[in-house]
mmCIF file of C-alpha atoms and ligand atoms in Angstrom:
data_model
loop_
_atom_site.group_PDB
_atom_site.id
_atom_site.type_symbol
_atom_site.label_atom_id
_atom_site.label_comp_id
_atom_site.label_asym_id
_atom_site.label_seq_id
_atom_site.Cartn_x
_atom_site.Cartn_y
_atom_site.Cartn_z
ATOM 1 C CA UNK A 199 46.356 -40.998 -35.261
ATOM 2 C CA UNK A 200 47.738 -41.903 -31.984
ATOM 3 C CA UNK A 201 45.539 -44.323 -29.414
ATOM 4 C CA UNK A 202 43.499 -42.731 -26.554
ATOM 5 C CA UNK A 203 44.814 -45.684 -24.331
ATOM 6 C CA UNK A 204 46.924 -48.609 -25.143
ATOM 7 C CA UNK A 205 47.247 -51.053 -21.636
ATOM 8 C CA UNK A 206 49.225 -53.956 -22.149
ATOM 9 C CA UNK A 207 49.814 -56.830 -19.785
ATOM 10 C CA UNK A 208 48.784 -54.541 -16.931
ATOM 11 C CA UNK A 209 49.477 -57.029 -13.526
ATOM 12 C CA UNK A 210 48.199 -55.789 -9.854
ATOM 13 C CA UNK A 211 48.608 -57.686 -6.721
ATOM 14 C CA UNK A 212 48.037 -56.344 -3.243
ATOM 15 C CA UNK A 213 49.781 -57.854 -0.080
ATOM 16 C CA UNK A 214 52.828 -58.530 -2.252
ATOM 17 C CA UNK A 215 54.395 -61.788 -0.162
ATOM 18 C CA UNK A 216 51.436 -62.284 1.984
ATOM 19 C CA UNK A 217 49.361 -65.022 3.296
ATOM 20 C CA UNK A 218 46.563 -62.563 2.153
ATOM 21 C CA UNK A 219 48.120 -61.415 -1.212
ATOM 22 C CA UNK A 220 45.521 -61.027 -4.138
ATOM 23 C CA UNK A 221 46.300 -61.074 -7.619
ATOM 24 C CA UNK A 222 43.480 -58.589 -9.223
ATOM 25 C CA UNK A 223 45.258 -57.861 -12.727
ATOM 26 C CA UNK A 224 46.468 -60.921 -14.656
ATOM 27 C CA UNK A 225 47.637 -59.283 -18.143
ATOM 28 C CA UNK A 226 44.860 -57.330 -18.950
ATOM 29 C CA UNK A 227 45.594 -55.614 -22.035
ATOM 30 C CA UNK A 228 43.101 -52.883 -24.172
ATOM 31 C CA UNK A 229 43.312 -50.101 -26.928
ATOM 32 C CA UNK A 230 41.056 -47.642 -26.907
ATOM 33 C CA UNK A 231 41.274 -45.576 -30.115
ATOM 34 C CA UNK A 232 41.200 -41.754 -30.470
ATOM 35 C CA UNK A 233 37.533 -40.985 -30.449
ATOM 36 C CA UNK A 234 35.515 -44.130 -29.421
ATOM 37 C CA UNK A 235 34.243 -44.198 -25.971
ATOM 38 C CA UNK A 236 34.233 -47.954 -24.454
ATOM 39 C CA UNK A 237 32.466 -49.316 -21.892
ATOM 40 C CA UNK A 238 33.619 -51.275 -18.801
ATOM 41 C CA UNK A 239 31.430 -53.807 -17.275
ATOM 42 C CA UNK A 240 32.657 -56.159 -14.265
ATOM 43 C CA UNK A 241 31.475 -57.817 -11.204
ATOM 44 C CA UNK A 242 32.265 -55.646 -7.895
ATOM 45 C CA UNK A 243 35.943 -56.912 -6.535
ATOM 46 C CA UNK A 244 36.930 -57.928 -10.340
ATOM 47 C CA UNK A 245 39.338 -55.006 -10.345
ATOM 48 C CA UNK A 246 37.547 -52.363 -12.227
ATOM 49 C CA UNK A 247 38.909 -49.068 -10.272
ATOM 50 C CA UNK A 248 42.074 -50.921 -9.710
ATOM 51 C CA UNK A 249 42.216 -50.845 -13.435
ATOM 52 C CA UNK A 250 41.523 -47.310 -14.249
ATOM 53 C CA UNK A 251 43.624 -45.594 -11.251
ATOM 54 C CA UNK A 252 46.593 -46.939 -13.312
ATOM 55 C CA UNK A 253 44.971 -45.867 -16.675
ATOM 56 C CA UNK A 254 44.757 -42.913 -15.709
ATOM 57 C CA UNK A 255 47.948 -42.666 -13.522
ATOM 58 C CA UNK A 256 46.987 -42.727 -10.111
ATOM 59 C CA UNK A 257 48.301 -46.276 -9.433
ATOM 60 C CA UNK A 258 51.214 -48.302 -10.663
ATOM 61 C CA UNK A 259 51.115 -51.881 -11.963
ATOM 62 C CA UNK A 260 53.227 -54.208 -11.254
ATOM 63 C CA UNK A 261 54.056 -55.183 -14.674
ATOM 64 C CA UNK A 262 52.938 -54.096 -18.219
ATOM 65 C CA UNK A 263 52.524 -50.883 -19.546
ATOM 66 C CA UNK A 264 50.110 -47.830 -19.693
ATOM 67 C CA UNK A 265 50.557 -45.683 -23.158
ATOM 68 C CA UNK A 266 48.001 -42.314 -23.021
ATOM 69 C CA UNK A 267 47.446 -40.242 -26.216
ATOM 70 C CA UNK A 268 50.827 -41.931 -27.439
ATOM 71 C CA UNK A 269 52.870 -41.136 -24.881
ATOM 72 C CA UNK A 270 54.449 -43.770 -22.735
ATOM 73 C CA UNK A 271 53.833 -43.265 -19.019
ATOM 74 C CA UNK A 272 55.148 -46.213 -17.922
ATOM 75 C CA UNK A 273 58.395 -45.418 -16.619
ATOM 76 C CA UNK A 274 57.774 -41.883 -15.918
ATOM 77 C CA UNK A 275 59.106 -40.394 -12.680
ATOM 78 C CA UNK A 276 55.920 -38.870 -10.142
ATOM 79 C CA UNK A 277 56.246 -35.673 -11.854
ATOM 80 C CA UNK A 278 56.129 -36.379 -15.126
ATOM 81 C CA UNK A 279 53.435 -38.677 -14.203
ATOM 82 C CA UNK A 280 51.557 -36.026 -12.301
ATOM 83 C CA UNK A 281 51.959 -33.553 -14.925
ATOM 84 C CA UNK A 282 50.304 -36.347 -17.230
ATOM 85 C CA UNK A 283 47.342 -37.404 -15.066
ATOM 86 C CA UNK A 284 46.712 -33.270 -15.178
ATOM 87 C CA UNK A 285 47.237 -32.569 -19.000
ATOM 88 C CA UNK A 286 45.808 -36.142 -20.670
ATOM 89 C CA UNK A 287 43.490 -37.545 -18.617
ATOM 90 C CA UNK A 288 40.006 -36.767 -16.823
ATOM 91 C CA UNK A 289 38.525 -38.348 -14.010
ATOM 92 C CA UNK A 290 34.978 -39.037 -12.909
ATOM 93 C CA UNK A 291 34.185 -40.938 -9.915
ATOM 94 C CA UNK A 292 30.855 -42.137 -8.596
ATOM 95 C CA UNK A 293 30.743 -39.266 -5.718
ATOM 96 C CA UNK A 294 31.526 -35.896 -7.228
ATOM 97 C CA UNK A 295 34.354 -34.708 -5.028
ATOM 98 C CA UNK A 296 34.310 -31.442 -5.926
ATOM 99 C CA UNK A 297 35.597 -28.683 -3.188
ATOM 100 C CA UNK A 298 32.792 -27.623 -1.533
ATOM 101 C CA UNK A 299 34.089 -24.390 -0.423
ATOM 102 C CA UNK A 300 34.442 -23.370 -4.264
ATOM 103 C CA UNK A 301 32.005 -22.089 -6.805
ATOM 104 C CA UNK A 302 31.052 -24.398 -9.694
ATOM 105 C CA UNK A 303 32.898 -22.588 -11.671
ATOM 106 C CA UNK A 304 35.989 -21.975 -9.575
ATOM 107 C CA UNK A 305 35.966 -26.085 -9.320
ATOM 108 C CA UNK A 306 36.730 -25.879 -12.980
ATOM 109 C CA UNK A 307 39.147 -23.254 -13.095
ATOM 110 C CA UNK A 308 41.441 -24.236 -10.266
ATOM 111 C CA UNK A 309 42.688 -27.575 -12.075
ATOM 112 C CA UNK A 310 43.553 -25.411 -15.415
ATOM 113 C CA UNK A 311 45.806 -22.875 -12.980
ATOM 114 C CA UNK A 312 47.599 -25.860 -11.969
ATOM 115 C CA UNK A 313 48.124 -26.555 -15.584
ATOM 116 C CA UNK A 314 49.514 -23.096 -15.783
ATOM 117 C CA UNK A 315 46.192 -21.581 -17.857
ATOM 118 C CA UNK A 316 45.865 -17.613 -17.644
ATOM 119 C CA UNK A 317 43.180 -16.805 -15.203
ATOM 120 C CA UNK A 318 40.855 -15.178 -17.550
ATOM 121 C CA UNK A 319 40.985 -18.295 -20.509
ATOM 122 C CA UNK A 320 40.321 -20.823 -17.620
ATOM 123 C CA UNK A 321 37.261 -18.931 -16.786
ATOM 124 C CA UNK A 322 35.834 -18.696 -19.952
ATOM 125 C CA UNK A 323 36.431 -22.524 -20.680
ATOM 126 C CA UNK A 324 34.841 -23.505 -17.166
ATOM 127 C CA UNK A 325 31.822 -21.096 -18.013
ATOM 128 C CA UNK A 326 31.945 -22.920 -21.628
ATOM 129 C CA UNK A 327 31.642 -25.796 -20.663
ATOM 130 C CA UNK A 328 29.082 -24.869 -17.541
ATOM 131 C CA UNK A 329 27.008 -23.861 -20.420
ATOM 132 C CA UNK A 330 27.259 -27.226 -22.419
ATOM 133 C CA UNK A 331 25.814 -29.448 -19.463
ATOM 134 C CA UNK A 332 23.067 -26.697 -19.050
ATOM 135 C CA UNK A 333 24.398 -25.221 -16.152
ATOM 136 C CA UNK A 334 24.948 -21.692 -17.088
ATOM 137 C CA UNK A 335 22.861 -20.260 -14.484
ATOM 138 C CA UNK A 336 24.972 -22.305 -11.794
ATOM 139 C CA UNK A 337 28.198 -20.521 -12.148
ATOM 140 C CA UNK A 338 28.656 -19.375 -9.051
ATOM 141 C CA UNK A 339 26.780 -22.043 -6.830
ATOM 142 C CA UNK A 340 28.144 -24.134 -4.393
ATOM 143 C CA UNK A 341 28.208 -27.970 -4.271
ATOM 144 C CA UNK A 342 25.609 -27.787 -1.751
ATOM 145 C CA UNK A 343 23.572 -25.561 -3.321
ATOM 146 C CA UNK A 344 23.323 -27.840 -6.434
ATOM 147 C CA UNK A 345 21.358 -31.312 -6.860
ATOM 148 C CA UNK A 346 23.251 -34.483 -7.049
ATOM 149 C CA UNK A 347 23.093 -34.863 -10.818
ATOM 150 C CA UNK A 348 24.055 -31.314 -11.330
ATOM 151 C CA UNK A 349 26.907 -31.838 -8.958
ATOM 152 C CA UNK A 350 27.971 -34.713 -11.296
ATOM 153 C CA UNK A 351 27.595 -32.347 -14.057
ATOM 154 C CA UNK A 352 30.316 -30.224 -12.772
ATOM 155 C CA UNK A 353 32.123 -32.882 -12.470
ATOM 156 C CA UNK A 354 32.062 -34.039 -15.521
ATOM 157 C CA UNK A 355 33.039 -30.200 -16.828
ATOM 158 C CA UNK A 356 35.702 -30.591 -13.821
ATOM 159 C CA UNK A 357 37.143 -33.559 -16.093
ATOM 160 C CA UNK A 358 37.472 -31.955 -19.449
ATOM 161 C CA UNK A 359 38.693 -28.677 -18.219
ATOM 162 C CA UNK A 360 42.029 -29.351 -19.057
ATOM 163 C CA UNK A 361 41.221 -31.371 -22.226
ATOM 164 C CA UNK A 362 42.227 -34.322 -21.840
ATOM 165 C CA UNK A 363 43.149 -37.270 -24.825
ATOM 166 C CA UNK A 364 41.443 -39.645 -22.222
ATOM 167 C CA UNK A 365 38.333 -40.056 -19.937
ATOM 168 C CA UNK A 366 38.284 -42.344 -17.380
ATOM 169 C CA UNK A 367 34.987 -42.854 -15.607
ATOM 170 C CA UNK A 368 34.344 -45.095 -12.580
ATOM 171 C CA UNK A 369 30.459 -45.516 -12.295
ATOM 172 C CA UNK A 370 29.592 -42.097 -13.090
ATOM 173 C CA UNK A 371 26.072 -42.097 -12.710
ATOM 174 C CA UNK A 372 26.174 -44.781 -10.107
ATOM 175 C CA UNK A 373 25.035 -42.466 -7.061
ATOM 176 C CA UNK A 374 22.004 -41.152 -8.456
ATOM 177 C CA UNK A 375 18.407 -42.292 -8.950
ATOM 178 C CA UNK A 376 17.592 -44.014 -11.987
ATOM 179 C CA UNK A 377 15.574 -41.205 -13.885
ATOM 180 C CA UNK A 378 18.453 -38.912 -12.995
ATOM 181 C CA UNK A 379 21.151 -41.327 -14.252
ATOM 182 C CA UNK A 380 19.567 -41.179 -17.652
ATOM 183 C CA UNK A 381 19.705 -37.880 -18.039
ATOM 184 C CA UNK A 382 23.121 -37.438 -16.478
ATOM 185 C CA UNK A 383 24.511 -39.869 -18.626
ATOM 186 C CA UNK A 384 23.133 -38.015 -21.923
ATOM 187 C CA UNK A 385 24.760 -35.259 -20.758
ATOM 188 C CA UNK A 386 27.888 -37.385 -20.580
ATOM 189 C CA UNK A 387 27.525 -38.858 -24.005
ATOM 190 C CA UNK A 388 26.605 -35.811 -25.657
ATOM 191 C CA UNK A 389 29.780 -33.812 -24.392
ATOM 192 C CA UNK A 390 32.327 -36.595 -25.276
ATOM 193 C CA UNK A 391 30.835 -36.871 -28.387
ATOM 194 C CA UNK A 392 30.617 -33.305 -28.902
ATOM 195 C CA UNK A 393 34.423 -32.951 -27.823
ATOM 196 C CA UNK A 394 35.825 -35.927 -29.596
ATOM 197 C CA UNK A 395 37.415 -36.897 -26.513
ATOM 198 C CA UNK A 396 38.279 -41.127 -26.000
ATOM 199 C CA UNK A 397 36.451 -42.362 -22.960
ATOM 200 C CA UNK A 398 36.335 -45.784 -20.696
ATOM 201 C CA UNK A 399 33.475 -45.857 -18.819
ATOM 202 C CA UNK A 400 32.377 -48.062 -15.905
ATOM 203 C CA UNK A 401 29.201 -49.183 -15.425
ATOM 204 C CA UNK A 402 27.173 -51.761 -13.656
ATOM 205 C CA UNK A 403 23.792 -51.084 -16.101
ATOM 206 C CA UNK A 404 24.137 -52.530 -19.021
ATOM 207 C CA UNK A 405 21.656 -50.580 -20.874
ATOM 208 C CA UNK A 406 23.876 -47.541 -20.392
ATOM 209 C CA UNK A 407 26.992 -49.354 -21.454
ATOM 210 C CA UNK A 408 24.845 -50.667 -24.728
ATOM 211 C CA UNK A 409 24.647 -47.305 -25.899
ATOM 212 C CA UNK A 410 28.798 -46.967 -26.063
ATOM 213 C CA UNK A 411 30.927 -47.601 -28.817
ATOM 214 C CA UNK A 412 32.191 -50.938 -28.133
ATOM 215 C CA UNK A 413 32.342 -53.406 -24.226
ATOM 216 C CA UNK A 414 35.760 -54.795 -22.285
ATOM 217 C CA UNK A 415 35.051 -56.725 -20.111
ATOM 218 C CA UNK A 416 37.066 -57.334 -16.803
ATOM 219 C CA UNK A 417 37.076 -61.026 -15.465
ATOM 220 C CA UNK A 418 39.555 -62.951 -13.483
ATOM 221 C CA UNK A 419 41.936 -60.101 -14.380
ATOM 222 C CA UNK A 420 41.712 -59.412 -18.091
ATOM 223 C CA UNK A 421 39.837 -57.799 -20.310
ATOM 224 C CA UNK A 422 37.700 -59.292 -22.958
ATOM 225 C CA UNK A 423 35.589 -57.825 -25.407
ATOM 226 C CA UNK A 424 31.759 -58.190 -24.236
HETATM 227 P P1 ADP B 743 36.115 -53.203 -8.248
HETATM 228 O O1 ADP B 743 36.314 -51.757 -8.545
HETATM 229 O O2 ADP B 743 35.956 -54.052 -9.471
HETATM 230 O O3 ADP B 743 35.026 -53.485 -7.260
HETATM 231 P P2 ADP B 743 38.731 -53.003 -6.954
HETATM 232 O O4 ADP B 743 39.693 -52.665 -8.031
HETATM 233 O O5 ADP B 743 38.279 -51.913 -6.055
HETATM 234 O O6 ADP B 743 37.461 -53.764 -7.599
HETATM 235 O O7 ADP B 743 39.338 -54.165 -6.044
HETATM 236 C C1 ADP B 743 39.714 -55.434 -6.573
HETATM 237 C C2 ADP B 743 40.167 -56.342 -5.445
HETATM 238 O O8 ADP B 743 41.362 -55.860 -4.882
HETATM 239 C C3 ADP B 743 39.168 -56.447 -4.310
HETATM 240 O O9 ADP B 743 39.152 -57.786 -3.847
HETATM 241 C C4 ADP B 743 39.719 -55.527 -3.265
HETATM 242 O O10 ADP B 743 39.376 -55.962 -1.971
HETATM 243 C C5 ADP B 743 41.218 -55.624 -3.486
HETATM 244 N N1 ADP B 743 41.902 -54.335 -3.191
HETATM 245 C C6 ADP B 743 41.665 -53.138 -3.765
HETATM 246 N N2 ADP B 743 42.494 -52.191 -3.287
HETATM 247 C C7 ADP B 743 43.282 -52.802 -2.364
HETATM 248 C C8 ADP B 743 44.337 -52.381 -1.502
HETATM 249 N N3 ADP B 743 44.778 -51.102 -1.512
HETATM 250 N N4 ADP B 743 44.913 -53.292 -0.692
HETATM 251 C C9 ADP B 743 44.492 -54.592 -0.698
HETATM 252 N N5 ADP B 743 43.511 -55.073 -1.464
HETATM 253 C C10 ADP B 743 42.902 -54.201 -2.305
#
């Protein structure tokens, strides 16, 4: 069975040269393997999006290299790395970001079209899955219309729609209030596990990380297990 993730010797500086430059990555290396869902704990500045923007292809390190579902993404050219990012992974940041002038529904189906899924199969998943974070009467709302944990909900279906070998979560319940978190992140746990999907999941509260699989964590620019 191939790994979710394999990162190895992943190094990040910014200000390459500078007076100012900052070495955040320093061979940080992890395997995540096809099924387990990890959690990431770190102090704030230790690198922790920096880290998963290049797991999940939105970044580039500087050296080392990023292997997704088995496939080596390293050296891939921007397409191939875009067309990637769209077919293995899922992202979840702390602030929803879904398009607010689309339904919930249409926030799902929009990333499968640009995966080239027929219209009517990319509705029914995004209704699926709508149903699975108990949403199924929120089709057709509006971010605005919806509260900020269902918004994260959509998100979360937003993330799966193409299903992905990978998660990647950066604080996902992070931006709501604590009673909500809880109950967003069940919802969270219960469709990863119900998918089978891999998952690496920020998060400053270390209760919710205690309930994941296993815990990296990232200090002075590698990962350790917690
Ligand atoms: P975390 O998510 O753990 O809070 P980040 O990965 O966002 O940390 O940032 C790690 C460090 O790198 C911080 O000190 C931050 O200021 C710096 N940093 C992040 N992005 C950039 C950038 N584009 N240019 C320069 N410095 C950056």
């Amino acid at each position: 069975m191939n790994k979710a993730l394999v990162l190895d010797g992943i190094e990040k500086a910014y200000n390459h040269g500078q007076p100012n430059e900052i070495s955040v990555l320093r061979g940080a290396s992890a395997e995540i393997e096809a099924g387990e869902i990890v959690g990431l704990i770190a102090p704030s500045g230790a690198g922790k999006s920096t880290l998963l923007h290049i797991a999940g292809l939105l970044d580039v390190a500087d050296r080392g290299s990023v292997e997704i579902g088995g496939q080596a993404v390293t050296r891939a050219s921007d397409r191939e790395r875009t067309a990637a990012r769209r077919g293995m992974v899922g992202f979840v940041y702390q602030f929803h970001h879904l398009l607010p002038e689309f339904s919930a529904s249409e926030n799902i189906v929009l990333p499968q079209l640009a995966h080239g899924i027929p219209a009517d199969a990319a509705q029914a998943r995004a209704e699926d899955l709508l149903g699975r974070v108990g949403l199924a009467a929120r089709v057709n709302h509006r971010p605005a219309e919806l509260s900020g944990g269902e918004q994260q909900r959509v998100a979360f279906c937003r993330a799966l729609a193409n299903q992905p070998a990978l998660l990647l979560a950066d604080e996902p319940t992070g931006n709501l209030d604590p009673a909500t978190s809880d109950t967003v992140f069940d919802v969270l746990m219960e469709l990863v596990r119900g998918t089978g999907l891999s998952a690496l999941i920020a998060t400053h509260n270390h209760a919710l990380a205690a309930r994941m699989d296993r815990i990296l964590r990232l200090e002075d620019g590698v990962l350790t297990a917690a």
